[in-house]
C-alpha positions as a Markdown table, in Angstrom:
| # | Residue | x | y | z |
|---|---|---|---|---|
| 1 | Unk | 0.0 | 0.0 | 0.0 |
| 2 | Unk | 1.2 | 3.5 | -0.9 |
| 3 | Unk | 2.2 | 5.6 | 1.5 |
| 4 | Unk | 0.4 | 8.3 | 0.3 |
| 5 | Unk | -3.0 | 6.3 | 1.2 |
| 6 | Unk | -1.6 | 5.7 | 4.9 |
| 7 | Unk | -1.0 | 10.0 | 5.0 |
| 8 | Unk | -5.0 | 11.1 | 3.3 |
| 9 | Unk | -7.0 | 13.8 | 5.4 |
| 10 | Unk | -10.0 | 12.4 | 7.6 |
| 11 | Unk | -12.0 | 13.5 | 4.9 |
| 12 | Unk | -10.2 | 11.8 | 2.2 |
| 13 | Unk | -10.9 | 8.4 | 4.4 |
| 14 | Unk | -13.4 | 5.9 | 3.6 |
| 15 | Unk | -16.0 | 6.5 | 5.4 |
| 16 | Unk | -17.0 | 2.8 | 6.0 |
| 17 | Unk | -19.4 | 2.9 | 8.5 |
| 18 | Unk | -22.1 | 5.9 | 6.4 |
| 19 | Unk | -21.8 | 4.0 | 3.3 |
| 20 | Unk | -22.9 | 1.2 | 5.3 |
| 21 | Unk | -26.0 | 2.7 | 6.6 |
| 22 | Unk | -27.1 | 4.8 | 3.2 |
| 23 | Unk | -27.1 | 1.5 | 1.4 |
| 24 | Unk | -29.7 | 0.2 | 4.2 |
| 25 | Unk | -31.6 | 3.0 | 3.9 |
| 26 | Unk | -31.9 | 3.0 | -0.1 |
| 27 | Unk | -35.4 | 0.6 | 0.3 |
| 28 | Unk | -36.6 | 2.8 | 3.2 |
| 29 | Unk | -37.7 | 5.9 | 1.4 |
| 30 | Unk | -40.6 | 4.7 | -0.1 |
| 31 | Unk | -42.6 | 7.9 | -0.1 |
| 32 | Unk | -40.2 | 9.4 | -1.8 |
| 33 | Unk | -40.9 | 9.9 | -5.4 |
| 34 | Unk | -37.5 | 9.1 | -6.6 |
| 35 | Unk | -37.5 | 5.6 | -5.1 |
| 36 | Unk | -40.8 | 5.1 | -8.0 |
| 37 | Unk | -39.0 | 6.7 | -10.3 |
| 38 | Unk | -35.9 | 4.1 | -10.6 |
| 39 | Unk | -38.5 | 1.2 | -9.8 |
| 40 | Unk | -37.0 | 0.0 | -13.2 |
| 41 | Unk | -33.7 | -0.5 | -11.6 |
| 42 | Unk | -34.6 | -2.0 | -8.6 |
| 43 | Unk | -33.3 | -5.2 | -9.3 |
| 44 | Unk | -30.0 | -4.1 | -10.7 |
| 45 | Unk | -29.7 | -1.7 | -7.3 |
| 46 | Unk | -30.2 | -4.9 | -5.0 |
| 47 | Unk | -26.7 | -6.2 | -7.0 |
| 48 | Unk | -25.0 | -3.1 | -6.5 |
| 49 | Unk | -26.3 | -2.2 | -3.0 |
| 50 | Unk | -25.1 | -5.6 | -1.9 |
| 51 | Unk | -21.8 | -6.4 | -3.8 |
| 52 | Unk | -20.7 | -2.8 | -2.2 |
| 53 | Unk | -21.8 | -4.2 | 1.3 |
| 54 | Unk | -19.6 | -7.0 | 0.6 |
| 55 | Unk | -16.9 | -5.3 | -0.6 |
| 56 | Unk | -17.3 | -3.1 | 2.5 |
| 57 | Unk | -16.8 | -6.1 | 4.6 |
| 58 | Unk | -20.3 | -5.8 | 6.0 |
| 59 | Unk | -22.1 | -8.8 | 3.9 |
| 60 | Unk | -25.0 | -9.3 | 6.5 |
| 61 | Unk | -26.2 | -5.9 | 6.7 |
| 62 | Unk | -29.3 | -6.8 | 4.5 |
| 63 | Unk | -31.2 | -9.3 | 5.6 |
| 64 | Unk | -30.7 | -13.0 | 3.3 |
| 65 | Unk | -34.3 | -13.8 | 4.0 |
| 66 | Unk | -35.9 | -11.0 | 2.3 |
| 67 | Unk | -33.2 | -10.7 | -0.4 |
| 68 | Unk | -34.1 | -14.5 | -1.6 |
| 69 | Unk | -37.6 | -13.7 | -1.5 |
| 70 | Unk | -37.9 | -10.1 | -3.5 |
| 71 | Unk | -35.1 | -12.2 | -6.1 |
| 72 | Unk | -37.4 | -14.7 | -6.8 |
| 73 | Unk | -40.6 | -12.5 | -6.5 |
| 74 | Unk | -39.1 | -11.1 | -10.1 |
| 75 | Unk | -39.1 | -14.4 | -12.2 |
| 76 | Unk | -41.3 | -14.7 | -14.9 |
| 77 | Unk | -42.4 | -18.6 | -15.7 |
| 78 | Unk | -39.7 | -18.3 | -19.1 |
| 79 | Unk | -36.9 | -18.3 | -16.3 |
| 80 | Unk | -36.4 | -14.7 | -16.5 |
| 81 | Unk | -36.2 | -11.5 | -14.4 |
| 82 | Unk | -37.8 | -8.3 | -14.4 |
| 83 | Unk | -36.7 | -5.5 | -12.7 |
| 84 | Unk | -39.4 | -5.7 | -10.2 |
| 85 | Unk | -42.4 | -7.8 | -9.6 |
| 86 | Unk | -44.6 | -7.4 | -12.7 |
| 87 | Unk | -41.7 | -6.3 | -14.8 |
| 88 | Unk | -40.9 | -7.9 | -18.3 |
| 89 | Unk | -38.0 | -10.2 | -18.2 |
| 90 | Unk | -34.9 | -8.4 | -19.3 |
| 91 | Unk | -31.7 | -9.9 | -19.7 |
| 92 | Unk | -29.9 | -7.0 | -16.9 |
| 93 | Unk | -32.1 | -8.0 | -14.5 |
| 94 | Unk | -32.0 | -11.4 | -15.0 |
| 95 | Unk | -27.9 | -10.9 | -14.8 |
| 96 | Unk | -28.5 | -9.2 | -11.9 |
| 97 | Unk | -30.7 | -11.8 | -10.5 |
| 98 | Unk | -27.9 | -14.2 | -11.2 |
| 99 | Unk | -24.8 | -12.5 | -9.3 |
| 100 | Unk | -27.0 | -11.7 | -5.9 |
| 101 | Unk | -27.7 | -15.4 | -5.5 |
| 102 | Unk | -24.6 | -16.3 | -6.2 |
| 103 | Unk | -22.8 | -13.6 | -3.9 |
| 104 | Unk | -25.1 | -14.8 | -0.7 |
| 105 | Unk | -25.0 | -18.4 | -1.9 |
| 106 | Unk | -28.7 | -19.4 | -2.6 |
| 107 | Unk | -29.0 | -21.1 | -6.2 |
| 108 | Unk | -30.4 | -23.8 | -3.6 |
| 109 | Unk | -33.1 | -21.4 | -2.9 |
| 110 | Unk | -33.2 | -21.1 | -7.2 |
| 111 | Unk | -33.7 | -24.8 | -7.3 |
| 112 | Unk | -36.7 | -25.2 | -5.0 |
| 113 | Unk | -38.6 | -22.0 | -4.6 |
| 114 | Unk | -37.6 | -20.5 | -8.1 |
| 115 | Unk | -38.1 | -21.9 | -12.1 |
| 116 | Unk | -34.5 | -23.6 | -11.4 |
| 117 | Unk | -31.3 | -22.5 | -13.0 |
| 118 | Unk | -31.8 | -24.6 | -16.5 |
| 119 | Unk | -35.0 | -22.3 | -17.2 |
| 120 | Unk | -32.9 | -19.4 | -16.2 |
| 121 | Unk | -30.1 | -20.5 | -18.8 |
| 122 | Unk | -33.0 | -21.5 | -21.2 |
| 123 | Unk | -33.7 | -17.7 | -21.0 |
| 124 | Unk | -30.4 | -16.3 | -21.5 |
| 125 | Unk | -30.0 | -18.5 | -24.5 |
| 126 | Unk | -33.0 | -18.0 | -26.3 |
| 127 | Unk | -31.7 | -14.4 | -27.0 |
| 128 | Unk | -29.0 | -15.0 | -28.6 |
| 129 | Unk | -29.3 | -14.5 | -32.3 |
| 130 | Unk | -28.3 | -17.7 | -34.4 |
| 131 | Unk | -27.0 | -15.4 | -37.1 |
| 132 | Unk | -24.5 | -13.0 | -35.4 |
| 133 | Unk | -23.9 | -15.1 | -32.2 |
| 134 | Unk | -24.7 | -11.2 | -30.0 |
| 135 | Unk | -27.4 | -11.3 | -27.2 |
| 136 | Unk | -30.5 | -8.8 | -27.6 |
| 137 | Unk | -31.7 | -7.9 | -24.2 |
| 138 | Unk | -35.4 | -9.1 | -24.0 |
| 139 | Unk | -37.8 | -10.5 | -26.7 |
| 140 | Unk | -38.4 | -6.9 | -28.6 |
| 141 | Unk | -34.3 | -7.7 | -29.9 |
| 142 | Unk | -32.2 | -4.5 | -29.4 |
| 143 | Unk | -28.9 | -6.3 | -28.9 |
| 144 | Unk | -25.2 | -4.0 | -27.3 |
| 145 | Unk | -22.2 | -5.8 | -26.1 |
| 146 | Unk | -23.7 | -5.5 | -22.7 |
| 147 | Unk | -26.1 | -8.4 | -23.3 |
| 148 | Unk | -23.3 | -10.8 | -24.3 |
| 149 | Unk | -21.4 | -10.0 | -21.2 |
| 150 | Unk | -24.3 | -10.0 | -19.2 |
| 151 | Unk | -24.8 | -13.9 | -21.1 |
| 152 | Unk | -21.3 | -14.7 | -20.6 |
| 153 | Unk | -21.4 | -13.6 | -16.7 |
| 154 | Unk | -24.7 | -15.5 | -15.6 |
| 155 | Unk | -24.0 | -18.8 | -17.7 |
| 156 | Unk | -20.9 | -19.1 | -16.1 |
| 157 | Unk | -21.4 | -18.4 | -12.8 |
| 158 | Unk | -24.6 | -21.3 | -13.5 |
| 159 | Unk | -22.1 | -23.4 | -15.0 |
| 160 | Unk | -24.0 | -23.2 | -18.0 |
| 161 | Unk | -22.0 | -21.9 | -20.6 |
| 162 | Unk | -22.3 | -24.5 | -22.8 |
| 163 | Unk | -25.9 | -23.5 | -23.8 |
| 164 | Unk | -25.0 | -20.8 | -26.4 |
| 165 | Unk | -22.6 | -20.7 | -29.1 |
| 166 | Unk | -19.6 | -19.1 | -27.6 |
| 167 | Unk | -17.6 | -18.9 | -30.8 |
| 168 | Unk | -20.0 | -16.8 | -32.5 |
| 169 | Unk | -20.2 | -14.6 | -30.2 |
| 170 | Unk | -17.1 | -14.3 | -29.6 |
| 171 | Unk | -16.3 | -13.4 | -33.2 |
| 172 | Unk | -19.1 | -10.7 | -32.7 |
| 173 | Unk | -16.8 | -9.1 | -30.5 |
| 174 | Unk | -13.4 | -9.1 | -33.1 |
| 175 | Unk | -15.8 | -7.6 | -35.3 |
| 176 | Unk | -16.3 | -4.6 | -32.5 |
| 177 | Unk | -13.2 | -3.9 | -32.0 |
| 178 | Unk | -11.4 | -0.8 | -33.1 |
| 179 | Unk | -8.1 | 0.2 | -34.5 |
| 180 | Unk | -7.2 | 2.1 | -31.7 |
| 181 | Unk | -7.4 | -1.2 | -29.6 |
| 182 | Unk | -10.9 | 0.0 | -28.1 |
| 183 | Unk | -14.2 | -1.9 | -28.8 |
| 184 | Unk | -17.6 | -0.2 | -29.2 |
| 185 | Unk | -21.2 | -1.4 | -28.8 |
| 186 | Unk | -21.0 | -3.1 | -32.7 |
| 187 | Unk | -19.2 | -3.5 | -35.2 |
| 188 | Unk | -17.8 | -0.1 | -36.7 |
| 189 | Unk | -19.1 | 1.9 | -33.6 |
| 190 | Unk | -16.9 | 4.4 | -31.4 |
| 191 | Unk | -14.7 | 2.8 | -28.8 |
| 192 | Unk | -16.3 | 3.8 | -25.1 |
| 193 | Unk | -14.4 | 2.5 | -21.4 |
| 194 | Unk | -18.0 | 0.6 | -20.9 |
| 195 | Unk | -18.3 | -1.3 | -23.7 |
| 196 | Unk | -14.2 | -2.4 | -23.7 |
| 197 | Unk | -15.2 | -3.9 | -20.4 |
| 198 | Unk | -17.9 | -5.8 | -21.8 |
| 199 | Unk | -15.9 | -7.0 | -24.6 |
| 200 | Unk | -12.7 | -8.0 | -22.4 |
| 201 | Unk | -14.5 | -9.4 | -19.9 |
| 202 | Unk | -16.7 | -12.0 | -22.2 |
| 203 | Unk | -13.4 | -12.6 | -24.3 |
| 204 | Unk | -11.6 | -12.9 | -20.7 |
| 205 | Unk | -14.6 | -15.9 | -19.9 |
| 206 | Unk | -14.5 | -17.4 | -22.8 |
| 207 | Unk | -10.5 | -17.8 | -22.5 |
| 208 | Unk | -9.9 | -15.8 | -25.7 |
| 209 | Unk | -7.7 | -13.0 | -24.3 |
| 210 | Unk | -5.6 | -13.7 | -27.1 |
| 211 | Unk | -7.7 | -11.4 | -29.3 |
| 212 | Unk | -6.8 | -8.6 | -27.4 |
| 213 | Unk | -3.9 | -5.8 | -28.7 |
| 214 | Unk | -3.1 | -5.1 | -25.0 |
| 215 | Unk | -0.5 | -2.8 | -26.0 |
| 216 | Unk | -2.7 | -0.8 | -28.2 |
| 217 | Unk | -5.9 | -1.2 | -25.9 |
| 218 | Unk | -3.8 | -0.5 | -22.4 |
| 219 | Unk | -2.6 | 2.8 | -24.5 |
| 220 | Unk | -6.1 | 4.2 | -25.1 |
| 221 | Unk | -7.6 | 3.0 | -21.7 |
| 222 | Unk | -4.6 | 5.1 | -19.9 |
| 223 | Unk | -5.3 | 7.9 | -21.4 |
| 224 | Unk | -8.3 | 8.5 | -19.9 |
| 225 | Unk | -7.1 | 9.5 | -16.8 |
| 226 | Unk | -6.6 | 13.7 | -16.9 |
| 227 | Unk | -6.0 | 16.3 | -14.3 |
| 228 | Unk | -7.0 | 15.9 | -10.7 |
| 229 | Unk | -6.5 | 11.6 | -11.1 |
| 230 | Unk | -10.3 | 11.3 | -12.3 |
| 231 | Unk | -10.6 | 8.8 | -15.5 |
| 232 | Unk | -13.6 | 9.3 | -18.2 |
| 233 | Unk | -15.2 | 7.1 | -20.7 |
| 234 | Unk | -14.0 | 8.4 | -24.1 |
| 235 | Unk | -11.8 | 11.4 | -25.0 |
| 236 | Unk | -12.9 | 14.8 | -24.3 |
| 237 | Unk | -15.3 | 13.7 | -21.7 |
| 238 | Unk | -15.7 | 15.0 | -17.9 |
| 239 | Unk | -14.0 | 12.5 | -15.2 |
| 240 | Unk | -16.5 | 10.2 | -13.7 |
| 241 | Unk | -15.9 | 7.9 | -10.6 |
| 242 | Unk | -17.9 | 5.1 | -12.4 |
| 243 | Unk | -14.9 | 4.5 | -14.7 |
| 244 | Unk | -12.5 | 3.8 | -12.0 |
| 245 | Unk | -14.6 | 0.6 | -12.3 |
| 246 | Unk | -15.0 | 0.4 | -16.4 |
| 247 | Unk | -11.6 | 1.8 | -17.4 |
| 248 | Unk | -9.5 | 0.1 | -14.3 |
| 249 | Unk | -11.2 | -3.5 | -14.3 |
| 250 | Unk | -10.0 | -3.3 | -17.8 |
| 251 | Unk | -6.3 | -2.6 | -17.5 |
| 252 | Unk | -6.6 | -5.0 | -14.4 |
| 253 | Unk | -7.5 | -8.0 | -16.9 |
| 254 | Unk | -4.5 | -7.1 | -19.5 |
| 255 | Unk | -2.2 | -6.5 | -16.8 |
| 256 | Unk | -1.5 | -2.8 | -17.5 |
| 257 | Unk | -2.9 | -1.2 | -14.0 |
| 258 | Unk | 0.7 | 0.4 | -13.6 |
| 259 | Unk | -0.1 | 2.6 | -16.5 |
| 260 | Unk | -2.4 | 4.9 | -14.9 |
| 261 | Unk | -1.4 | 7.0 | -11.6 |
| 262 | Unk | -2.7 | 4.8 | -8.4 |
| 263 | Unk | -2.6 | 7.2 | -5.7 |
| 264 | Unk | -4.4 | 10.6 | -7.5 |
| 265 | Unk | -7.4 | 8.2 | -8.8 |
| 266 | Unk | -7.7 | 6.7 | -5.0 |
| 267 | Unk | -7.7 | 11.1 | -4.0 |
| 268 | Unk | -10.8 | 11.4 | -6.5 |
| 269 | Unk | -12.8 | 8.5 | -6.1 |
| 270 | Unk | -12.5 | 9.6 | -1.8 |
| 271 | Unk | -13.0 | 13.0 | -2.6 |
| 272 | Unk | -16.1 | 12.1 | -4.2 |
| 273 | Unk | -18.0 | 10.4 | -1.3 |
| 274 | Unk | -20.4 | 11.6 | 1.3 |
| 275 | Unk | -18.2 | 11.2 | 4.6 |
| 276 | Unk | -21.2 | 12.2 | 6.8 |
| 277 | Unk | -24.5 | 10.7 | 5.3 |
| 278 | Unk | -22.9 | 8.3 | 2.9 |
| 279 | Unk | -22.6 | 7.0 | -0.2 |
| 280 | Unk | -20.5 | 8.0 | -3.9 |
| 281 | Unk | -21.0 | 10.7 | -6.2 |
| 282 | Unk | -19.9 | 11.0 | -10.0 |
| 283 | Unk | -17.3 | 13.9 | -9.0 |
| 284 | Unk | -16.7 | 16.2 | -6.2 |
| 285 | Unk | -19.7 | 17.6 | -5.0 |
| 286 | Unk | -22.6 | 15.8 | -6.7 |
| 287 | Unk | -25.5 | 14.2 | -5.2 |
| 288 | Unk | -24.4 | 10.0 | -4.5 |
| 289 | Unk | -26.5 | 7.2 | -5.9 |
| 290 | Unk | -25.8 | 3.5 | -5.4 |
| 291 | Unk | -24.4 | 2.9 | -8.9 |
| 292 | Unk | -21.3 | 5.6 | -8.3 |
| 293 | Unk | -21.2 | 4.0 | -4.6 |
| 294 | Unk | -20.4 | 0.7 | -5.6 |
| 295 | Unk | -18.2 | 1.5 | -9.0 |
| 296 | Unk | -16.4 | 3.6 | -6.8 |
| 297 | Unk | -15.6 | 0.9 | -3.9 |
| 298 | Unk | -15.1 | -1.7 | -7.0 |
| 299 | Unk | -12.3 | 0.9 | -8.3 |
| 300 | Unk | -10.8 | 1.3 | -4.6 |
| 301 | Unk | -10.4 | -2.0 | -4.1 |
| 302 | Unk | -8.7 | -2.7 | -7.5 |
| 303 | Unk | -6.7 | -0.4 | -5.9 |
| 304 | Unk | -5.9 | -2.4 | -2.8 |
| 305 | Unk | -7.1 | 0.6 | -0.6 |
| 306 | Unk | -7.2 | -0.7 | 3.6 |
| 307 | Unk | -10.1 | -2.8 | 4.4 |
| 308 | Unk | -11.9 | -3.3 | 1.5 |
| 309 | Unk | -12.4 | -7.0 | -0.1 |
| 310 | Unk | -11.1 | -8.6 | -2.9 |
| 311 | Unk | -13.4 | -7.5 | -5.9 |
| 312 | Unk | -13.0 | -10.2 | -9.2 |
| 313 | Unk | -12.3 | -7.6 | -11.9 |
| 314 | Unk | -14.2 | -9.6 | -14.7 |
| 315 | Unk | -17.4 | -10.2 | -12.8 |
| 316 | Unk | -17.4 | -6.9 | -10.2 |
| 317 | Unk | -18.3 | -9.5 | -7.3 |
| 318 | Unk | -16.2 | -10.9 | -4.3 |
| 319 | Unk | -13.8 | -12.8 | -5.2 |
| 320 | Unk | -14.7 | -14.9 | -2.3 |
| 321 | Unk | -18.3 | -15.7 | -4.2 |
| 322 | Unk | -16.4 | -16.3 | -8.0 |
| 323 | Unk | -14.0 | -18.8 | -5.9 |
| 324 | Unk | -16.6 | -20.7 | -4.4 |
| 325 | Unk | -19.1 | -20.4 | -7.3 |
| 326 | Unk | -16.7 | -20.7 | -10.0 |
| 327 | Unk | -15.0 | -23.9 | -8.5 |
| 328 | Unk | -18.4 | -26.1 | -8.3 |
């Protein structure tokens, strides 16, 4: 650990115990009329809520009982997710879904109170397209890199990969990728730090690394670190703390994390956090949600920072849970 990390301000310290206690409060403000507002997300917070708890070091701070219930409260008889109960199935949530069992170790739970996990992995498959071997998100088709991932991610940790046709979709991906190392959402499109993940990560399940210029890619990804240690998504963009996660996980899985300066991306990401009432923001100053909360403690502890768990830089869950699951 850096010196430099021992020697930060009191308010450039984790504050471990309020981002604690704003995650537990996230489901409490009901009659607020942002908590309707993102009811489309609400699966998707669960995930991140949690996996920051665990990376916290506080994994029983929301009650297992009522997480395995509102999980399965979401599935739709095709095996499916929805965001929330009544909500279409949609591949995110169904992700989502996926990684929370995993992380507090109830597929039993999946096998006897939910559709099991073959009808979950029937659902992932069907949406893969024959043709192009990509993944559309629900059954109205729209297909992004995300989908695959999100395929890649669930199947695996199911140990049901072997239901889709990896090498297709893995040749998708080749055909995203950009000369500037970079991949982007399809074929021909702009390279973006969010869609690289996706694209490194799948290739990085799939065991094709080998497609990967990690010279070229660990070029572009460093470079989007600018003044004050922040890192953005593309060039000419604003810092944002949710690609110490995107960009960093990236340059984790090539190997290329020493590219990028450590210590002044540790500074922003802290200086970005709510030491009193909790939570992360996107910079200095902004209102905190969970998403930048838990992107932010993913980035941290890529970074190694005191007291935070391992995070597994391809699946942004313990690597506690990816160890045990991954191992079955």
């Amino acid at each position: 650990m850096s010196q430099k990390f021992e020697q930060l301000p009191d308010e450039l310290r984790l504050a471990t115990s309020a981002h604690v206690k704003y995650i537990q409060s996230l489901d409490t403000r009901k009659d607020e009329y942002d908590y309707w507002l993102t009811e489309h997300l609400r699966l998707n917070g669960l995930y991140w809520g949690l996996t920051a708890l665990h990376l916290l070091g506080h994994p029983d701070a929301l009650p297992r009982a009522e997480t395995i219930d509102f999980v399965l409260s979401c599935q739709h008889d095709s095996g499916g997710f929805g965001a929330a109960p009544g909500h279409d199935a949609h591949m995110l949530s169904t992700v989502s879904a996926v990684q929370i069992l995993a992380t507090i170790d109830a597929f039993d739970e999946l096998e006897t109170r939910g559709k099991g996990k073959a009808q979950v992995g029937k659902y992932i498959s069907s949406l893969q397209n024959p043709e192009t071997g990509t993944f559309a998100g629900d059954e109205w088709g729209e297909e992004d890199t995300r989908f695959l991932y999100g395929a890649f991610n669930a199947l695996s940790l199911l140990g049901l990969l072997g239901l889709v046709d990896v090498g297709k979709a893995v040749n998708h991906i080749a055909a995203c990728a950009n000369l500037d190392g970079g991949y982007g959402v399809s074929p021909g499109a702009e390279s973006h730090a969010g869609q690289i993940f996706t694209c490194v990560a799948a290739l990085t399940i799939a065991g094709r690394q080998d497609l990967v210029d990690k010279e070229r890619l660990g070029r572009w990804l460093s470079e989007r670190q600018i003044a004050g240690g922040g890192l953005n998504g593309r060039p000419e963009k604003k810092e944002d703390v949710c690609y110490s996660w995107w960009v960093l996980s990236s340059l984790e899985m090539i190997g290329k994390t020493h590219w990028i300066d450590k210590d002044q991306l540790v500074a922003f990401i802290l200086s970005s956090q709510d030491p009193e009432r909790g939570g992360i923001s996107d910079r200095p100053g902004d209102m905190v949600d969970v998403w930048h909360t838990v992107f932010g403690l993913a980035g941290l502890s890529l970074l190694q920072y005191p007291g935070l768990q391992p995070v597994d830089e391809v699946y942004c869950m313990p690597k506690s849970t990816t160890a045990r699951v991954l191992t079955r």
